[in-house]
Short mmCIF file of C-alpha atoms and ligand atoms in Angstrom, two decimals:
data_model
loop_
_atom_site.label_atom_id
_atom_site.label_comp_id
_atom_site.label_asym_id
_atom_site.label_seq_id
_atom_site.Cartn_x
_atom_site.Cartn_y
_atom_site.Cartn_z
CA UNK A 1 135.15 116.40 97.96
CA UNK A 2 133.04 118.65 99.27
CA UNK A 3 132.05 119.33 95.33
CA UNK A 4 129.76 115.90 95.17
CA UNK A 5 127.32 117.73 97.63
CA UNK A 6 125.09 120.40 96.86
CA UNK A 7 125.73 124.06 97.28
CA UNK A 8 123.69 127.30 96.86
CA UNK A 9 124.47 130.90 96.91
CA UNK A 10 121.33 132.94 98.15
CA UNK A 11 121.12 136.41 97.52
CA UNK A 12 119.02 137.64 99.95
CA UNK A 13 118.43 139.87 103.22
CA UNK A 14 119.73 139.18 106.39
CA UNK A 15 116.95 139.78 108.86
CA UNK A 16 117.65 139.44 112.76
CA UNK A 17 114.30 139.22 114.01
CA UNK A 18 110.86 138.05 112.30
CA UNK A 19 112.00 134.76 111.02
CA UNK A 20 112.42 135.80 107.04
CA UNK A 21 114.69 135.84 104.21
CA UNK A 22 118.44 134.12 105.10
CA UNK A 23 117.48 133.61 108.78
CA UNK A 24 114.82 131.09 107.50
CA UNK A 25 116.49 129.90 104.23
CA UNK A 26 119.45 128.55 105.97
CA UNK A 27 118.01 126.42 108.38
CA UNK A 28 115.65 124.99 106.03
CA UNK A 29 118.07 123.83 103.35
CA UNK A 30 120.80 122.76 105.78
CA UNK A 31 117.99 120.61 107.11
CA UNK A 32 117.40 119.41 103.47
CA UNK A 33 121.27 118.29 103.15
CA UNK A 34 122.12 121.49 101.28
CA UNK A 35 124.93 124.10 101.72
CA UNK A 36 124.02 127.42 101.87
CA UNK A 37 126.31 130.31 100.95
CA UNK A 38 124.44 133.56 102.04
CA UNK A 39 125.42 136.68 99.88
CA UNK A 40 123.29 139.19 101.71
CA UNK A 41 121.87 142.09 99.90
CA UNK A 42 121.09 143.96 103.28
CA UNK A 43 121.40 143.45 107.05
CA UNK A 44 118.55 144.37 108.67
CA UNK A 45 117.61 144.53 112.37
CA UNK A 46 113.70 143.01 111.57
CA UNK A 47 111.82 142.56 108.44
CA UNK A 48 109.82 145.57 107.21
CA UNK A 49 106.12 144.33 108.25
CA UNK A 50 105.21 146.44 110.78
CA UNK A 51 107.72 146.39 113.50
CA UNK A 52 108.31 150.06 113.66
CA UNK A 53 111.99 151.61 112.47
CA UNK A 54 114.16 149.07 111.30
CA UNK A 55 117.78 149.57 111.15
CA UNK A 56 119.13 148.82 107.61
CA UNK A 57 122.82 148.28 106.55
CA UNK A 58 122.57 148.47 102.72
CA UNK A 59 125.34 146.06 101.14
CA UNK A 60 124.72 146.82 97.39
CA UNK A 61 128.92 147.46 97.14
CA UNK A 62 129.45 143.72 98.60
CA UNK A 63 127.65 141.39 95.92
CA UNK A 64 130.08 142.20 93.21
CA UNK A 65 133.51 141.51 95.15
CA UNK A 66 131.98 138.36 96.97
CA UNK A 67 130.89 137.12 93.29
CA UNK A 68 134.90 137.95 92.21
CA UNK A 69 135.94 135.99 95.30
CA UNK A 70 134.06 133.05 94.41
CA UNK A 71 135.40 133.29 91.24
CA UNK A 72 139.25 133.42 92.32
CA UNK A 73 138.28 130.54 94.25
CA UNK A 74 137.31 128.75 91.37
CA UNK A 75 134.22 127.20 93.19
CA UNK A 76 131.14 125.52 91.65
CA UNK A 77 127.48 126.23 92.46
CA UNK A 78 124.43 123.93 91.72
CA UNK A 79 122.32 127.09 92.16
CA UNK A 80 121.73 130.81 92.26
CA UNK A 81 118.88 131.69 94.17
CA UNK A 82 117.90 135.24 94.42
CA UNK A 83 115.34 137.01 96.50
CA UNK A 84 114.83 140.17 98.33
CA UNK A 85 117.06 142.94 96.95
CA UNK A 86 117.54 146.14 98.31
CA UNK A 87 118.75 148.63 95.52
CA UNK A 88 118.27 148.68 91.51
CA UNK A 89 122.21 147.78 91.19
CA UNK A 90 121.94 144.66 92.64
CA UNK A 91 119.65 143.33 90.03
CA UNK A 92 122.70 143.80 87.75
CA UNK A 93 124.86 141.59 90.24
CA UNK A 94 122.27 139.04 90.31
CA UNK A 95 122.34 138.83 86.77
CA UNK A 96 126.38 138.86 87.12
CA UNK A 97 126.08 135.95 89.06
CA UNK A 98 123.28 133.72 87.10
CA UNK A 99 125.75 134.71 83.93
CA UNK A 100 128.63 133.19 85.69
CA UNK A 101 126.98 130.01 86.77
CA UNK A 102 125.04 129.03 83.58
CA UNK A 103 124.94 125.60 84.48
CA UNK A 104 123.50 126.26 88.04
CA UNK A 105 119.85 126.18 88.63
CA UNK A 106 118.48 129.94 88.18
CA UNK A 107 115.67 130.20 90.95
CA UNK A 108 114.18 133.80 91.15
CA UNK A 109 111.80 134.58 93.53
CA UNK A 110 110.89 137.96 92.33
CA UNK A 111 110.08 139.41 96.47
CA UNK A 112 108.30 143.00 95.71
CA UNK A 113 105.07 142.88 97.55
CA UNK A 114 102.33 141.24 99.30
CA UNK A 115 98.25 141.51 99.66
CA UNK A 116 98.06 143.77 96.60
CA UNK A 117 100.88 146.44 97.67
CA UNK A 118 104.73 146.71 97.00
CA UNK A 119 107.23 146.60 99.84
CA UNK A 120 108.17 150.12 100.65
CA UNK A 121 111.50 149.57 99.57
CA UNK A 122 110.84 148.23 95.89
CA UNK A 123 110.69 151.41 93.60
CA UNK A 124 108.92 151.06 90.47
CA UNK A 125 112.47 151.00 88.65
CA UNK A 126 113.41 147.79 90.53
CA UNK A 127 109.82 146.49 89.97
CA UNK A 128 110.11 147.06 86.28
CA UNK A 129 113.89 145.33 86.06
CA UNK A 130 112.69 142.41 88.13
CA UNK A 131 111.65 141.14 84.62
CA UNK A 132 114.95 141.05 83.55
CA UNK A 133 115.96 138.51 86.13
CA UNK A 134 112.53 136.41 85.64
CA UNK A 135 113.99 136.01 82.07
CA UNK A 136 117.09 134.33 82.87
CA UNK A 137 115.61 132.05 85.43
CA UNK A 138 114.86 128.52 85.38
CA UNK A 139 112.02 128.66 88.45
CA UNK A 140 110.21 131.69 89.89
CA UNK A 141 108.33 131.51 92.92
CA UNK A 142 105.76 134.62 92.91
CA UNK A 143 102.69 135.21 95.05
CA UNK A 144 99.83 136.98 93.37
CA UNK A 145 101.01 140.37 94.15
CA UNK A 146 104.24 139.83 92.32
CA UNK A 147 102.31 138.00 89.46
CA UNK A 148 100.12 140.66 88.74
CA UNK A 149 103.29 142.88 89.20
CA UNK A 150 105.43 140.97 86.55
CA UNK A 151 102.50 140.75 83.98
CA UNK A 152 101.13 144.36 84.54
CA UNK A 153 97.82 143.29 85.53
CA UNK A 154 95.50 144.39 88.21
CA UNK A 155 96.03 142.78 91.40
CA UNK A 156 92.54 141.05 92.12
CA UNK A 157 91.36 139.31 95.53
CA UNK A 158 88.75 137.36 93.85
CA UNK A 159 89.10 133.84 93.96
CA UNK A 160 90.31 131.98 90.94
CA UNK A 161 88.87 129.27 88.98
CA UNK A 162 91.85 126.49 87.49
CA UNK A 163 91.49 127.98 83.56
CA UNK A 164 92.10 131.46 85.08
CA UNK A 165 95.44 130.43 87.37
CA UNK A 166 96.57 128.47 84.44
CA UNK A 167 96.52 131.64 82.12
CA UNK A 168 98.74 133.31 84.79
CA UNK A 169 101.19 130.44 84.88
CA UNK A 170 101.46 130.18 81.22
CA UNK A 171 101.74 134.14 80.55
CA UNK A 172 104.54 133.81 83.78
CA UNK A 173 106.23 131.20 81.76
CA UNK A 174 106.14 133.19 78.28
CA UNK A 175 108.52 135.53 80.16
CA UNK A 176 111.18 133.37 80.55
CA UNK A 177 111.37 130.62 83.26
CA UNK A 178 111.07 126.68 82.60
CA UNK A 179 108.96 126.59 85.85
CA UNK A 180 106.66 128.84 87.64
CA UNK A 181 105.31 128.38 91.01
CA UNK A 182 102.39 130.64 92.29
CA UNK A 183 101.66 130.56 96.38
CA UNK A 184 98.93 131.58 98.27
CA UNK A 185 96.11 131.07 95.51
CA UNK A 186 92.26 131.18 96.63
CA UNK A 187 90.47 129.16 94.63
CA UNK A 188 86.84 129.89 93.69
CA UNK A 189 86.28 126.20 95.17
CA UNK A 190 86.96 127.98 98.65
CA UNK A 191 90.64 125.89 98.97
CA UNK A 192 93.92 127.87 99.07
CA UNK A 193 96.32 126.25 96.89
CA UNK A 194 100.19 126.51 95.54
CA UNK A 195 99.96 125.82 91.43
CA UNK A 196 102.85 125.43 89.31
CA UNK A 197 103.75 125.22 85.78
CA UNK A 198 106.34 122.84 84.11
CA UNK A 199 107.01 124.29 80.62
CA UNK A 200 109.15 122.14 79.34
CA UNK A 201 106.66 119.27 79.47
CA UNK A 202 103.58 121.51 79.13
CA UNK A 203 102.23 120.14 82.73
CA UNK A 204 100.33 122.25 85.37
CA UNK A 205 99.73 121.04 88.78
CA UNK A 206 97.98 121.69 91.88
CA UNK A 207 98.52 121.14 95.71
CA UNK A 208 95.72 122.43 97.99
CA UNK A 209 96.26 123.34 101.56
CA UNK A 210 94.35 123.78 104.71
CA UNK A 211 93.37 127.63 105.36
CA UNK A 212 94.61 129.50 108.25
CA UNK A 213 93.10 132.99 108.43
CA UNK A 214 96.36 134.73 109.38
CA UNK A 215 99.18 135.88 107.34
CA UNK A 216 102.93 135.57 108.58
CA UNK A 217 106.20 136.95 107.18
CA UNK A 218 108.57 134.86 105.78
CA UNK A 219 106.51 132.05 104.28
CA UNK A 220 107.55 133.06 100.80
CA UNK A 221 110.86 132.78 101.39
CA UNK A 222 110.31 129.49 103.41
CA UNK A 223 108.56 127.90 100.61
CA UNK A 224 111.02 129.05 97.87
CA UNK A 225 113.82 127.41 100.09
CA UNK A 226 111.99 123.83 100.54
CA UNK A 227 110.80 124.03 96.76
CA UNK A 228 114.44 124.91 95.79
CA UNK A 229 115.93 122.36 97.98
CA UNK A 230 113.20 119.58 97.01
CA UNK A 231 114.41 120.13 93.42
CA UNK A 232 118.05 119.96 93.59
CA UNK A 233 117.63 117.12 95.17
CA UNK A 234 115.68 115.51 92.40
CA UNK A 235 112.19 115.91 93.02
CA UNK A 236 109.96 116.44 90.25
CA UNK A 237 107.86 120.21 90.05
CA UNK A 238 104.80 118.79 91.62
CA UNK A 239 106.89 116.59 94.32
CA UNK A 240 108.83 119.79 95.50
CA UNK A 241 105.45 122.05 95.67
CA UNK A 242 103.79 119.00 97.81
CA UNK A 243 106.97 119.10 99.98
CA UNK A 244 107.05 123.10 100.25
CA UNK A 245 103.42 122.91 101.24
CA UNK A 246 103.37 120.29 103.69
CA UNK A 247 106.08 121.76 105.43
CA UNK A 248 104.76 125.23 105.38
CA UNK A 249 101.42 123.68 106.68
CA UNK A 250 102.83 122.14 109.73
CA UNK A 251 105.10 125.15 110.63
CA UNK A 252 101.92 127.61 109.86
CA UNK A 253 99.38 125.57 111.85
CA UNK A 254 101.61 124.66 114.88
CA UNK A 255 102.58 128.71 114.88
CA UNK A 256 98.85 129.43 114.55
CA UNK A 257 97.69 127.21 117.88
CA UNK A 258 99.90 129.28 120.20
CA UNK A 259 98.37 132.52 118.78
CA UNK A 260 101.74 134.61 118.53
CA UNK A 261 102.20 137.77 117.34
CA UNK A 262 101.99 137.17 113.48
CA UNK A 263 104.59 139.95 113.06
CA UNK A 264 107.07 137.13 114.82
CA UNK A 265 106.73 134.96 112.08
CA UNK A 266 106.83 131.13 111.65
CA UNK A 267 107.60 128.73 114.42
CA UNK A 268 109.36 126.59 111.91
CA UNK A 269 112.08 125.27 114.05
CA UNK A 270 110.31 122.53 115.51
CA UNK A 271 109.20 121.26 112.50
CA UNK A 272 112.79 121.23 110.99
CA UNK A 273 113.12 117.24 111.33
CA UNK A 274 110.14 116.95 108.39
CA UNK A 275 112.59 117.99 105.87
CA UNK A 276 114.97 115.36 107.00
CA UNK A 277 112.83 112.34 105.88
CA UNK A 278 112.41 113.13 102.20
CA UNK A 279 109.42 111.31 102.58
CA UNK A 280 107.92 110.68 99.05
CA UNK A 281 104.51 112.29 98.51
CA UNK A 282 101.39 111.87 96.54
CA UNK A 283 99.00 115.15 97.57
CA UNK A 284 99.66 116.71 94.56
CA UNK A 285 96.71 116.64 91.25
CA UNK A 286 96.92 117.85 87.92
CA UNK A 287 95.66 121.70 87.68
O1 PXL B 1 109.71 137.85 103.36
C1 PXL B 1 110.04 138.79 102.52
C2 PXL B 1 110.56 139.85 103.29
C3 PXL B 1 112.21 139.71 103.01
N1 PXL B 1 112.97 140.47 103.27
C4 PXL B 1 112.39 141.39 104.35
C5 PXL B 1 111.18 141.91 104.36
C6 PXL B 1 110.34 140.89 103.62
C7 PXL B 1 108.87 141.29 103.82
O2 PXL B 1 108.54 142.10 104.48
O3 PXL B 1 110.89 142.85 105.14
C8 PXL B 1 113.82 142.53 104.65
#
């Protein structure tokens, strides 16, 4: 009976304070009617974005036995979704998860950095090996920093033309995934956008969003969670990007209106009912 409903294994960290990773993925996907089974890669007192000395407990030795337990239970997953990883060995464990459930939607959020810089804990070896996860993924959701790391190009803050971002999407598609979504792209027109590429039908998509002059941690996690929930519920790629973009826009603008400390993350809790409406959207266009 329970198997009729959508179930996701989310291989990500659990950060207590600051609204990122499992702390946002769980409520967001639950609101979308999707069951999340967290597979924590580490437990942290907060995210690592400027909140001082963080208390961390690595869980590298937890992931593989966790997978073994799920195999013994003979439960199935509709999606395996990996995000923030805490060691190189965890990349092997993620590869094992993807290989064990070949029919599941393989979502890889290649969390590695932001604003042109790698996160402190992401070693050059881990960044190199992230390509192995991208290779087996159905869907990847890098920001522009992560896209540059994957492609081995220089990160540039210069706004992009439509043809430039299409080329980035297509080159990431050549690395393996069927769908590529890049978040937080500043366009030469001055607009901010999230863009996508569906390799199977060769389509490129554009969803613009209102610019807010601050940046919050965890927005990439929240975006990937809504996108994944949407795809699992049957959204086309542009519909899912549109849904994730609108949700983030509501949550970010609400937060900005309160002038809170940006390190505390996005006040998305009041916006969760939006995800329950399963509204049909049309705010996307061809890229
Ligand atoms: O949102 C990405 C993320 C996830 N997990 C941890 C982080 C960050 C970004 O800073 O520190 C622990």
